[in-house]
XYZ file of C-alpha atoms in Angstrom:
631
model
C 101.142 92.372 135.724
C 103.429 91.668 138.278
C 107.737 92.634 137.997
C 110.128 91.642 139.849
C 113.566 93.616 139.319
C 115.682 93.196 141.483
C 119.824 93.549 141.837
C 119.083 97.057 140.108
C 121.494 99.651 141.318
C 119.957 103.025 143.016
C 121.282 105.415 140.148
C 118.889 103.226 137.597
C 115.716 102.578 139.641
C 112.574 104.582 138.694
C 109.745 105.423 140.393
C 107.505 103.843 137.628
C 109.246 100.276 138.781
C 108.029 100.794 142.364
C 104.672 102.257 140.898
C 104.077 99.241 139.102
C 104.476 96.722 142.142
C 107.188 94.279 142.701
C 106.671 91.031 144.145
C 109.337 88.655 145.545
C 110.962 85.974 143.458
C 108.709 83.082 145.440
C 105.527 84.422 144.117
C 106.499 84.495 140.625
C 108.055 80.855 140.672
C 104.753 79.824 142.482
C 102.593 81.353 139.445
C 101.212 78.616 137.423
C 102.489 79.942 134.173
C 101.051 77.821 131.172
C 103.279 79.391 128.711
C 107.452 80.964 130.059
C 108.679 83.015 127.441
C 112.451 83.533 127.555
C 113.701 86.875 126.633
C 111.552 89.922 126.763
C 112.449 91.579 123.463
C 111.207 92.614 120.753
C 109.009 89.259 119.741
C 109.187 88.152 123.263
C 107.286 90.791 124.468
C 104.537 90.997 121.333
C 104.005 87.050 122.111
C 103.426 87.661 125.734
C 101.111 90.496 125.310
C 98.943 88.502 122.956
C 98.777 85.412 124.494
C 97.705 87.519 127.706
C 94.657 89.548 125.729
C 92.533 86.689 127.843
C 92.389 86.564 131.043
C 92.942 82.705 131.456
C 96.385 82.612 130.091
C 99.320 82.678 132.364
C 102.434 83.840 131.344
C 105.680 84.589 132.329
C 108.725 87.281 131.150
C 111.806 86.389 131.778
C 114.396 88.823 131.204
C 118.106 89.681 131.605
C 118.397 93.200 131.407
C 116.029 96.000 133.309
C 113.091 97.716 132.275
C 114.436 101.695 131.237
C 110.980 102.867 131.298
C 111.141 106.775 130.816
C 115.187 106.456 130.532
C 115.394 109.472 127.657
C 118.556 107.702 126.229
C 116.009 105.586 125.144
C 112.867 107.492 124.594
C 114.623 110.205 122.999
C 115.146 109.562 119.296
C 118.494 112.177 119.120
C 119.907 110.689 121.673
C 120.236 106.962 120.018
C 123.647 106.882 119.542
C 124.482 107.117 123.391
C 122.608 103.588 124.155
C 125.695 101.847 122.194
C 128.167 100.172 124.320
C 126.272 100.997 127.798
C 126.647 97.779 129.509
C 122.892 98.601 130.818
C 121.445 98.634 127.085
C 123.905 96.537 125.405
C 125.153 93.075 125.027
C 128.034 94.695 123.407
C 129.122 91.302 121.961
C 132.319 90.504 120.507
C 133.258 89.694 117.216
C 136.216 86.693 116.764
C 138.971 88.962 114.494
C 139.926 87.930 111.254
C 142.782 88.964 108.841
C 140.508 90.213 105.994
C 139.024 92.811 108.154
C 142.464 93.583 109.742
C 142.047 91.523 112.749
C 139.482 94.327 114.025
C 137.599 93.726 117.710
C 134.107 94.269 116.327
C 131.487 94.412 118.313
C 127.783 93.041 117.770
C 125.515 95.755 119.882
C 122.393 93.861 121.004
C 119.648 95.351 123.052
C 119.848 94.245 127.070
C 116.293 95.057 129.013
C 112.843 95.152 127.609
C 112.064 95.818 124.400
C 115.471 94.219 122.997
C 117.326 95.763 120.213
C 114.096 98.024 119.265
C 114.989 99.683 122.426
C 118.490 100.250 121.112
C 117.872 100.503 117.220
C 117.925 103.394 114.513
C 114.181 103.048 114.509
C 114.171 102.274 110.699
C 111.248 100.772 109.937
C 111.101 99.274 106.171
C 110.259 95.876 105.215
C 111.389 93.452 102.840
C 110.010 93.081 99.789
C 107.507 90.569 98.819
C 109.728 87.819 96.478
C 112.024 87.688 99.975
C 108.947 86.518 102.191
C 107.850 83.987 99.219
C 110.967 82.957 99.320
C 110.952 81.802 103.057
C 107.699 79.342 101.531
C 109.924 78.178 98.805
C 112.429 76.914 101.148
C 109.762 74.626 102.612
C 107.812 76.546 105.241
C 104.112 76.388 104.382
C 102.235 79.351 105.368
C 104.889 81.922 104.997
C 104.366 83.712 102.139
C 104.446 87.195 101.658
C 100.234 87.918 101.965
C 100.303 85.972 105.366
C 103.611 87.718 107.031
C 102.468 91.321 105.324
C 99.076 90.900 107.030
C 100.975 90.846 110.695
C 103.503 93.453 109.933
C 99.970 95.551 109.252
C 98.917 94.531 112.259
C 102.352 95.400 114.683
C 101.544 99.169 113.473
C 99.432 102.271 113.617
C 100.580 104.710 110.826
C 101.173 108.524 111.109
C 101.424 110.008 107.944
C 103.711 113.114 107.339
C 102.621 116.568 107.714
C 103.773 117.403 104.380
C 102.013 119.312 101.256
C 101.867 117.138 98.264
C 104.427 118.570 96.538
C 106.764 118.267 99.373
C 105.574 114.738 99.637
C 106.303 113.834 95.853
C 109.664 115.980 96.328
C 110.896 113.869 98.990
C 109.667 110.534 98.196
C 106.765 109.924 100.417
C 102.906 109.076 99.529
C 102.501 106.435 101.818
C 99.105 104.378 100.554
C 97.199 103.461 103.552
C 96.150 99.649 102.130
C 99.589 98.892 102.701
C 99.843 99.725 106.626
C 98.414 99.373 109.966
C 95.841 101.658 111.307
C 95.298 99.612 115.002
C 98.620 98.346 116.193
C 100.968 99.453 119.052
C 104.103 100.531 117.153
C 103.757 103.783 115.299
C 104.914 104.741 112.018
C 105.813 107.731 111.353
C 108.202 109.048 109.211
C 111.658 111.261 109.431
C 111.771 114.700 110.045
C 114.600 116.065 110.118
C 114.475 117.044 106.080
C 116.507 119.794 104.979
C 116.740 120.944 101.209
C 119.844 118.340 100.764
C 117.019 115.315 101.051
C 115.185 116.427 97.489
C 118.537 117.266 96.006
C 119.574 113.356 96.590
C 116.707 111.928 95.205
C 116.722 113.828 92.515
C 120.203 112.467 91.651
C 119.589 108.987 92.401
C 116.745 109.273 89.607
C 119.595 110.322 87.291
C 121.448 107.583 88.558
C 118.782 104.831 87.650
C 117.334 105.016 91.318
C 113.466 106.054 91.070
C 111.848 107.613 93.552
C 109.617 104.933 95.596
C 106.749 107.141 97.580
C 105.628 103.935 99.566
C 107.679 100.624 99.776
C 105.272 98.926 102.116
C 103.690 96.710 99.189
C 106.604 94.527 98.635
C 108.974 96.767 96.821
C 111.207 98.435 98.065
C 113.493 99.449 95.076
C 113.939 103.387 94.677
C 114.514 106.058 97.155
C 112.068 107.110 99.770
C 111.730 109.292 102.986
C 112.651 106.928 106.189
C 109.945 105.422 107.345
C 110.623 104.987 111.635
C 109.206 104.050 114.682
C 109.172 106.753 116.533
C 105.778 108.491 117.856
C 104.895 111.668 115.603
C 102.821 113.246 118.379
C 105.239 112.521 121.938
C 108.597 112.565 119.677
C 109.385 109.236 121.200
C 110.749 105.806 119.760
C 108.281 103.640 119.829
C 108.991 99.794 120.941
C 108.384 96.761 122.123
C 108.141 98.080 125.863
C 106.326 101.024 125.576
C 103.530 99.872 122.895
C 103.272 96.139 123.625
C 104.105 95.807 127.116
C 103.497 99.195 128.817
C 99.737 99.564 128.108
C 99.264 95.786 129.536
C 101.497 96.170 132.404
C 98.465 96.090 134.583
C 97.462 92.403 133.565
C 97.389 90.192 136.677
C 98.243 87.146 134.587
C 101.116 88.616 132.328
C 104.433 88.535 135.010
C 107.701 89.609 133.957
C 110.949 89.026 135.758
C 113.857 91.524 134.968
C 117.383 90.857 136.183
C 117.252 87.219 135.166
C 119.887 85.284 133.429
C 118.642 82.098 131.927
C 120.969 79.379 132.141
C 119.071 76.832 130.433
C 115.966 74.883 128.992
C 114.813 71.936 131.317
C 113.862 69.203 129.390
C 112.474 65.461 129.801
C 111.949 62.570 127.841
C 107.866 62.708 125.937
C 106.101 60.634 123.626
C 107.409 59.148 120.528
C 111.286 60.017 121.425
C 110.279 63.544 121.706
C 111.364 66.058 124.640
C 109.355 68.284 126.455
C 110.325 71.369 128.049
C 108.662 72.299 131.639
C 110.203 75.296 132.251
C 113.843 76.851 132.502
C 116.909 77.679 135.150
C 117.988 81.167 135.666
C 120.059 82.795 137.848
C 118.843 86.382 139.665
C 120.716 88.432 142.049
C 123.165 85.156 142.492
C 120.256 82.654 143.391
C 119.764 80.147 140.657
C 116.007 79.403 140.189
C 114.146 77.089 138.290
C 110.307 77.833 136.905
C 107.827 75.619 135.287
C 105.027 76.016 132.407
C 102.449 73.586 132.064
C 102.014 74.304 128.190
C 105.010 75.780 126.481
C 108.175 77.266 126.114
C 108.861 79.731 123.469
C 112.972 80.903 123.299
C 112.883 84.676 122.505
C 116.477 85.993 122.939
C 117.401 86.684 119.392
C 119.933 85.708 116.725
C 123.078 85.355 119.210
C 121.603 84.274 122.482
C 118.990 82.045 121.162
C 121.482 79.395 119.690
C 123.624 79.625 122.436
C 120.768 79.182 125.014
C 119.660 76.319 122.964
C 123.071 74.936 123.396
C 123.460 74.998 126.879
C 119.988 73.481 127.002
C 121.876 70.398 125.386
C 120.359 70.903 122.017
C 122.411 71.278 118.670
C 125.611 69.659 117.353
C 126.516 66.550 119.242
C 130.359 67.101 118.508
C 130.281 70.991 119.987
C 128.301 70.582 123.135
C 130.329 67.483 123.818
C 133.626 69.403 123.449
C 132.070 71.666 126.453
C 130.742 68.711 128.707
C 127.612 69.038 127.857
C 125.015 65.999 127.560
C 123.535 66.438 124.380
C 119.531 65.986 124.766
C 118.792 66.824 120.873
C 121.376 66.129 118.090
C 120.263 68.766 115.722
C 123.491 70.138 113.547
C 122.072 73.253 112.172
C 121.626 75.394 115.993
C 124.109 78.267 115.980
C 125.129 77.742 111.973
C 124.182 80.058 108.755
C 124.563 83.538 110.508
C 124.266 85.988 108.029
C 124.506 90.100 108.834
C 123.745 93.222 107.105
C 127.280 94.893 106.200
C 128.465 98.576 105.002
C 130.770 101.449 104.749
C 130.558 105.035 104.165
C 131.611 107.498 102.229
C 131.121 111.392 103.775
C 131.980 114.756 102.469
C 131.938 118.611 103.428
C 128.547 120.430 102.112
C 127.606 124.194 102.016
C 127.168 126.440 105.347
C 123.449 126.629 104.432
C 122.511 123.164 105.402
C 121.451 121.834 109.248
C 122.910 119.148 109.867
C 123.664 117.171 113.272
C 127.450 118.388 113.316
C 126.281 121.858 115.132
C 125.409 119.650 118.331
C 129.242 119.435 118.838
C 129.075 122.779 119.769
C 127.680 122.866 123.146
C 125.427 125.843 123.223
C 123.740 124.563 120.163
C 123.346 121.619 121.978
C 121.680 123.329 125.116
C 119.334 125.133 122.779
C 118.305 122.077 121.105
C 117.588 120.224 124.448
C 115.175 123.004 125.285
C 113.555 122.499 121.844
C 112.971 119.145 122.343
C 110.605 120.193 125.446
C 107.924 121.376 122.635
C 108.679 118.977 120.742
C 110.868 120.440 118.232
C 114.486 120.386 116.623
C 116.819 118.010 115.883
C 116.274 115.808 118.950
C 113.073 114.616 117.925
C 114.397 112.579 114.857
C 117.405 111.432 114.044
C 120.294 111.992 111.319
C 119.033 109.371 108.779
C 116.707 110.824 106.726
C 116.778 109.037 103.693
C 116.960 105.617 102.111
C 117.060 103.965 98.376
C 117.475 100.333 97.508
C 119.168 99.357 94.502
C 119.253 96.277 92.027
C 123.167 95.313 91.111
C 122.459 96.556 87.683
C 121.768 99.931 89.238
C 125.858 99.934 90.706
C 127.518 97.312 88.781
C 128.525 95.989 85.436
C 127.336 92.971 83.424
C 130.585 91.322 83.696
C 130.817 91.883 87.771
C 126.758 89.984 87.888
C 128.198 87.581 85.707
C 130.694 86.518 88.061
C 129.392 86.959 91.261
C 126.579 84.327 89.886
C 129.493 82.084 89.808
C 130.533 82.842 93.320
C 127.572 81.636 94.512
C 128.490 78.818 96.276
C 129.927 77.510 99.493
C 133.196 76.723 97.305
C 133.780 80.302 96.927
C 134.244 81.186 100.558
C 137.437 80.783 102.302
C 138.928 77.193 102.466
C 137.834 77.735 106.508
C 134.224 79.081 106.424
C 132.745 75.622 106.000
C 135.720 73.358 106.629
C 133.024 71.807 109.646
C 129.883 72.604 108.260
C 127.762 69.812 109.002
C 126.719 68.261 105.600
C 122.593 68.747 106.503
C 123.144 72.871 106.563
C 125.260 72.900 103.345
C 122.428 71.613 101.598
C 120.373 74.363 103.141
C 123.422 77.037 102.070
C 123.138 75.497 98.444
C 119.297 76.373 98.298
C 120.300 79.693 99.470
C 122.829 80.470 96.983
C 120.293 78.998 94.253
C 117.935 82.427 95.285
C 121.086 84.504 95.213
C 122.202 83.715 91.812
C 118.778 84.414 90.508
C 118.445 88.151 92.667
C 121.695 89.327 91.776
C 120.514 89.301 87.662
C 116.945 90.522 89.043
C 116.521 94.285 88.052
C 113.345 94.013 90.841
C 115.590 92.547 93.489
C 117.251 94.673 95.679
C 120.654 94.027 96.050
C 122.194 96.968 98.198
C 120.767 99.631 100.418
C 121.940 103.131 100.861
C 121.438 105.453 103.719
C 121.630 109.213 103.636
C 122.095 111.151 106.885
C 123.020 114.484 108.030
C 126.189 114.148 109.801
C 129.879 113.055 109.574
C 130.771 109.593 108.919
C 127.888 106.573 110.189
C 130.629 104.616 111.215
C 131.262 104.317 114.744
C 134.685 102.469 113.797
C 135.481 104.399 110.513
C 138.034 106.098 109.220
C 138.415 109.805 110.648
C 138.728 113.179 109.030
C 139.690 116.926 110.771
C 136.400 117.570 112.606
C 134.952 121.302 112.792
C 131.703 121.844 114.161
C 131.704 125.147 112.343
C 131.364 122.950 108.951
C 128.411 120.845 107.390
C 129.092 117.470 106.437
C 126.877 114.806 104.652
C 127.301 110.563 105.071
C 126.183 108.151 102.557
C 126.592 104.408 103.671
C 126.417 101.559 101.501
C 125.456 98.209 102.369
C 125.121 94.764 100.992
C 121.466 93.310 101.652
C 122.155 89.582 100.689
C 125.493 88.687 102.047
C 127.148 86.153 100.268
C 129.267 85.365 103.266
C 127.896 82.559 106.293
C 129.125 82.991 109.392
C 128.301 80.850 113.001
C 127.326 81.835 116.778
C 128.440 79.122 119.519
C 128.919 78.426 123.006
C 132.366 79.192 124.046
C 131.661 77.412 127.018
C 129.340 75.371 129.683
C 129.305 78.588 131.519
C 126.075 80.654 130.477
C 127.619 83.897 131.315
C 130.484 83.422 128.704
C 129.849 85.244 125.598
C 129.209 82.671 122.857
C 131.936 82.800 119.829
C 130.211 84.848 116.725
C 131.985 84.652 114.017
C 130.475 86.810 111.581
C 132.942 85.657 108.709
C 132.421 89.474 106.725
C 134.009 89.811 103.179
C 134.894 85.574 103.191
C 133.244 85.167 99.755
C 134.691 87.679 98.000
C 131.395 88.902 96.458
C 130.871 90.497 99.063
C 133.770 92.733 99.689
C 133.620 93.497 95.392
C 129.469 94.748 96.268
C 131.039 97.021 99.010
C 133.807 98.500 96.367
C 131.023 99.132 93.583
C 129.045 100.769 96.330
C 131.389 102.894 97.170
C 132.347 104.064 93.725
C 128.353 104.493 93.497
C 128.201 106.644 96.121
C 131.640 108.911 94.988
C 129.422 109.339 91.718
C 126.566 110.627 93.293
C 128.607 112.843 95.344
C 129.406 114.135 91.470
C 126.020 114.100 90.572
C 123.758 117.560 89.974
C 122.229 118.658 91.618
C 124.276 116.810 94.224
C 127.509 118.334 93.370
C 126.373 122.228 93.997
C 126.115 121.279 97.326
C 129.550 119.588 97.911
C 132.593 120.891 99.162
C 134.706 118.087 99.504
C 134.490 114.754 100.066
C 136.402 113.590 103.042
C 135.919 109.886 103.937
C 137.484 108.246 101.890
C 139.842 111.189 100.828
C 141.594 112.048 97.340
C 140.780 109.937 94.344
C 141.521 106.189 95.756
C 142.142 103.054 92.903
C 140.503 99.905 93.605
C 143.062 98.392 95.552
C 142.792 101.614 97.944
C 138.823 100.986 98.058
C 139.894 97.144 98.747
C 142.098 98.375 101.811
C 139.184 100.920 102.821
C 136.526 98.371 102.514
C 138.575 95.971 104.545
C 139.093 98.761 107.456
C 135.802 99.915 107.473
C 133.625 97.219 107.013
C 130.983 96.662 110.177
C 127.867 95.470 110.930
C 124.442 97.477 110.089
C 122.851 95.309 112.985
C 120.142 93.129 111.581
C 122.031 89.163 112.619
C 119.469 86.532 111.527
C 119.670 82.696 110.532
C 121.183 81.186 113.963
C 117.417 78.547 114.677
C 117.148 78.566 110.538
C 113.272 77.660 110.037
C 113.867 74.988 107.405
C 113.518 71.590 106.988
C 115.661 69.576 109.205
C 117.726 67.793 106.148
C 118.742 71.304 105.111
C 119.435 72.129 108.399
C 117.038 73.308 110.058
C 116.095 74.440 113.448
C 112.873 74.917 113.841
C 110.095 73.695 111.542
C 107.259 75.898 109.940
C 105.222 76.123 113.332
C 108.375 77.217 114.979
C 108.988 74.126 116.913
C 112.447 73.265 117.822
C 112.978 69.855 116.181
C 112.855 66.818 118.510
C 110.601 68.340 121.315
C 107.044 68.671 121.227
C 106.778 72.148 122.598
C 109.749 74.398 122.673
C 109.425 77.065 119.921
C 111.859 79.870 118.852
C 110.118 82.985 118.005
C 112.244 85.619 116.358
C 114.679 86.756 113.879
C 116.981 84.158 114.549
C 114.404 81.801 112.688
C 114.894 83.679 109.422
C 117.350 81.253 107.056
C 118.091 84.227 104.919
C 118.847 87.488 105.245
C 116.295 89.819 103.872
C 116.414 93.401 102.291
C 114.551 95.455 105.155
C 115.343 96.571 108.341
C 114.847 93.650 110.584
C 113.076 95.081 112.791
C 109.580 95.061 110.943
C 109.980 91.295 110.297
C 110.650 90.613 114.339
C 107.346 91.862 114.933
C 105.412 90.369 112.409
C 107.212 86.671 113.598
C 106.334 87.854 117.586
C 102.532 88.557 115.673
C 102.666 85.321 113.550
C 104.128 82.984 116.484
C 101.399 84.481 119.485
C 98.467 83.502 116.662
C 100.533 79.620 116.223
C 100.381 79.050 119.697
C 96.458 80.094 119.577
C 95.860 77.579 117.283
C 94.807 80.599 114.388
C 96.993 79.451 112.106
């Protein structure tokens, strides 16, 4: 493999890039690539490295952030949290304010460099379950069932199974079967670590809450509580990713070339057969010089659930009316690019716990700190996980009444959402929206469907943007977080403007059908009850955040304050039919051209209970064996 990074300033080089060999920016335009895959992510980069296993296959990377090979901010699993808002790791995008969330500037952290956002992520690594995937087949999409994408999340991993006896193991949720995962595939497995006594007492009150425990939710069910399963490397202590475990071990390949530093500007396409378009290849912009490559066989659009609707966009594909408004020609009339966003959504709920329990708080003090550093040098304390150390997914009889599933069935509809939402919503994606809502009103009233996710994690407060309590780093504190896994709400992601380095306009649209915002109240109250749960409550001191004994109208406010994204955007290229729609069709092609495909998350039409990141592997895995003709 060849790299080119250039414009990269001296503080951020590494030796490894010069290692590796860097070639100028002629040689890689002069490559005779055969497939140009644009972004270098987390699918981007599993595509490239499997269309590369033979040597005749050309293919280029191109990518707009760096490479951070051995950066520790990212290797590190403790130090996750200090990736967030580094305009080196981070599109940092911004969210357009509305009043129902207080008119908050919200910010949509993507990944920038390779790997994407599994460079950047909490390295949770659970997957959906298996009526989800179906689901996708349901909504016309042949071949996308849950035995056909299950097969390539098995093959994105290699499990590690905990060191734990098996009564430790049945105490804390975990007994992972080994039919259900991966034994040959780049991304390890492994699961959390950082397990104090606090992790058994939780479960054990979530089973008296209706929560079972679930020892492996690999299978396709994922309701109960379990040990975090993660991506991060049991034997170096590293997160595993996209760059080091598909791209790092084939950096070597003289036919795989990747290009950091490179902006794409757009898709260039001409007129094909049949009123189809072809795209040869795409313009970026590097160091200032705008560039334009070829491929002689495809294009495949990699950038994720923001940047791949907006790239589309500039490309002159998606609604006639919006690109016009920018002066763009529009190449491909095709409604449904940029609509049906949909987003993961929580808040938390911390308290004060006893003395005896470790938790991530005592890294405020800076000696503790220190010590821990030097820990992490064999591979021990808290540095080598992270503060999430539990998980449970719930059904909305698990958390709410029969009267509240009742009515949010009714509120499952686009006429339920502010007058707003869908005042332009082209008519072709409503029809999609009303399948949709069809699935919803049948998972809400589903005791096997999950309809929330909780996270438990050993520090104050998850929220980046929460409220605030006193902090003491002499004192313990505890976080639960719930979230909503099907989101009633639809937002959008557009071009703001013909300019490719504008940030496109997200509108993420949280709490607009009010089912959403009433999920987010009963979590809460869930969680406050759990809190008052034994063996839970022996532990407690106080909880904190939110304080005192709030109504519903105070949880209302809270919810509205709090509310944020829990990072897994999907549904921007929807892969359904184009009369509901639709993006992309079944074998990822972008409608109207006869090779342009989008493979990743963004192709997902509905959001999923899992952490995202196990599905953008298995569509990288899935899309590299399309474009071999497999399947």
């Amino acid at each position: 493999m060849r790299i080119i990074s250039r414009g990269v300033p001296a503080i951020y080089r590494t030796p490894s890039l010069i290692i590796m060999g860097m070639v100028s920016a002629e040689d890689f335009l002069a490559a005779d690539l055969d497939y140009l895959v644009i972004g270098g992510g987390t699918a981007g980069l599993v595509v490239a490295a499997r269309l590369t296993e033979g040597p005749t296959c050309v293919v280029g990377v191109l990518e707009a952030g760096q490479y951070h090979k051995d950066d520790p901010n990212v290797n590190v699993p403790g130090f996750l949290s200090r990736n967030m808002g580094n305009p080196e790791r981070d599109w940092a995008f911004s969210v357009v304010p509305r009043e129902i969330t207080k008119n908050r500037k919200l910010v949509q952290n993507r990944g920038k460099g390779l790997g994407g956002s599994s460079s950047l992520n909490f390295m949770v690594s659970v997957r959906p379950t298996g009526k989800e995937i179906d689901a996708l087949e349901g909504l016309g999409n042949p071949g996308w069932n849950w035995e056909s994408v299950w097969k390539y999340m098995r093959k994105s991993e290699h499990l590690q199974p905990p060191d734990l006896t098996k009564e430790d193991a049945e105490s804390r949720g975990v007994a992972p079967n080994a039919a259900f995962h991966g034994t040959e595939g780049p991304i390890a497995k492994s699961f959390a670590t950082m397990m104090s006594h606090t992790h058994s007492v939780f479960m054990d009150a979530l089973e008296k809450l209706g929560v079972p425990r679930n020892p492996d939710a690999g299978g396709g069910n994922t309701i109960g509580s379990l040990l975090v399963p993660v991506s991060i490397d049991k034997g170096t202590k590293t997160r595993s990713y996209a760059a080091n475990a598909y791209y790092a071990p084939n950096a070597q390949r003289p036919n795989l070339l990747v290009f950091t530093g490179a902006h794409v500007t757009k898709i260039i396409l001409e007129p094909s057969r049949q009123g189809l378009h072809r795209a040869i290849g795409a313009e970026f912009v590097e160091n200032g010089q705008t560039h334009v490559v070829h491929s002689s066989k495809e294009v495949i659009l990699s950038c994720g659930s923001i940047q791949s609707p907006q790239v589309l966009e500039l490309s002159g594909i998606g609604n006639k009316d919006i690109l016009e408004r920018h002066g763009i020609n529009c190449v491909i009339d095709l409604p449904g690019v940029g609509e049906n966003l949909q987003d993961h959504a929580g808040v938390g709920a911390s308290a004060e716990v006893d003395m005896s329990i470790e938790t991530y708080d005592k890294l405020h003090d800076p000696a503790v700190a220190n010590e821990h550093l030097e820990l992490y040098k064999q591979k021990k304390g808290l540095f080598t996980s992270m503060p999430v150390n539990f998980t449970a997914f719930a059904p909305a009889s698990a958390f709410a009444s029969k009267e509240d599933i009742e009515k949010w069935k009714t509120l499952a509809r686009l006429e339920a959402s502010s007058p707003d939402v869908f005042a332009h919503t082209p008519e072709s994606v409503k029809r999609g929206l009303r399948k949709q809502y069809d699935l919803l009103r049948q998972w809400v009233d589903d005791p096997t469907a999950a309809m929330a996710q909780f996270f438990g994690a050993a520090m104050l407060n998850l929220s980046p943007t929460g409220l605030t309590a006193d902090f003491s780093p002499t004192k313990r504190h505890f976080s639960l977080r719930g979230l909503y896994t099907h989101p009633f709400s639809r937002g959008s992601v557009h071009i703001n403007s013909s300019s490719p380095f504008e940030q496109p306009t997200i509108k993420q649209n949280y709490l607009t059908n009010p089912v959403d915002e009433e999920i987010l109240i009963r979590l809460l109250q869930f969680c406050f009850k759990l809190y008052e749960t034994s063996p839970v409550k022996e532990v407690v001191v106080e909880r904190i955040i939110p304080p005192g004994e709030p109504t519903e109208d105070d949880l209302k406010e809270y919810v509205r304050e709090t509310v944020e994204t829990i990072w897994h955007p999907v549904g921007t290229c929807a892969m359904t039919p184009k009369d509901d729609g639709g993006v992309v069709d079944h074998k990822l092609l972008v409608y109207g051209t006869e090779n342009l495909r989008v493979i990743d998350c963004s192709i997902l039409p509905l959001e999923v209970s899992c952490n995202t990141q196990t599905l953008a592997y298995a569509i990288g895995e899935k899309g590299a064996d399309i474009l071999k003709g497999i399947v």
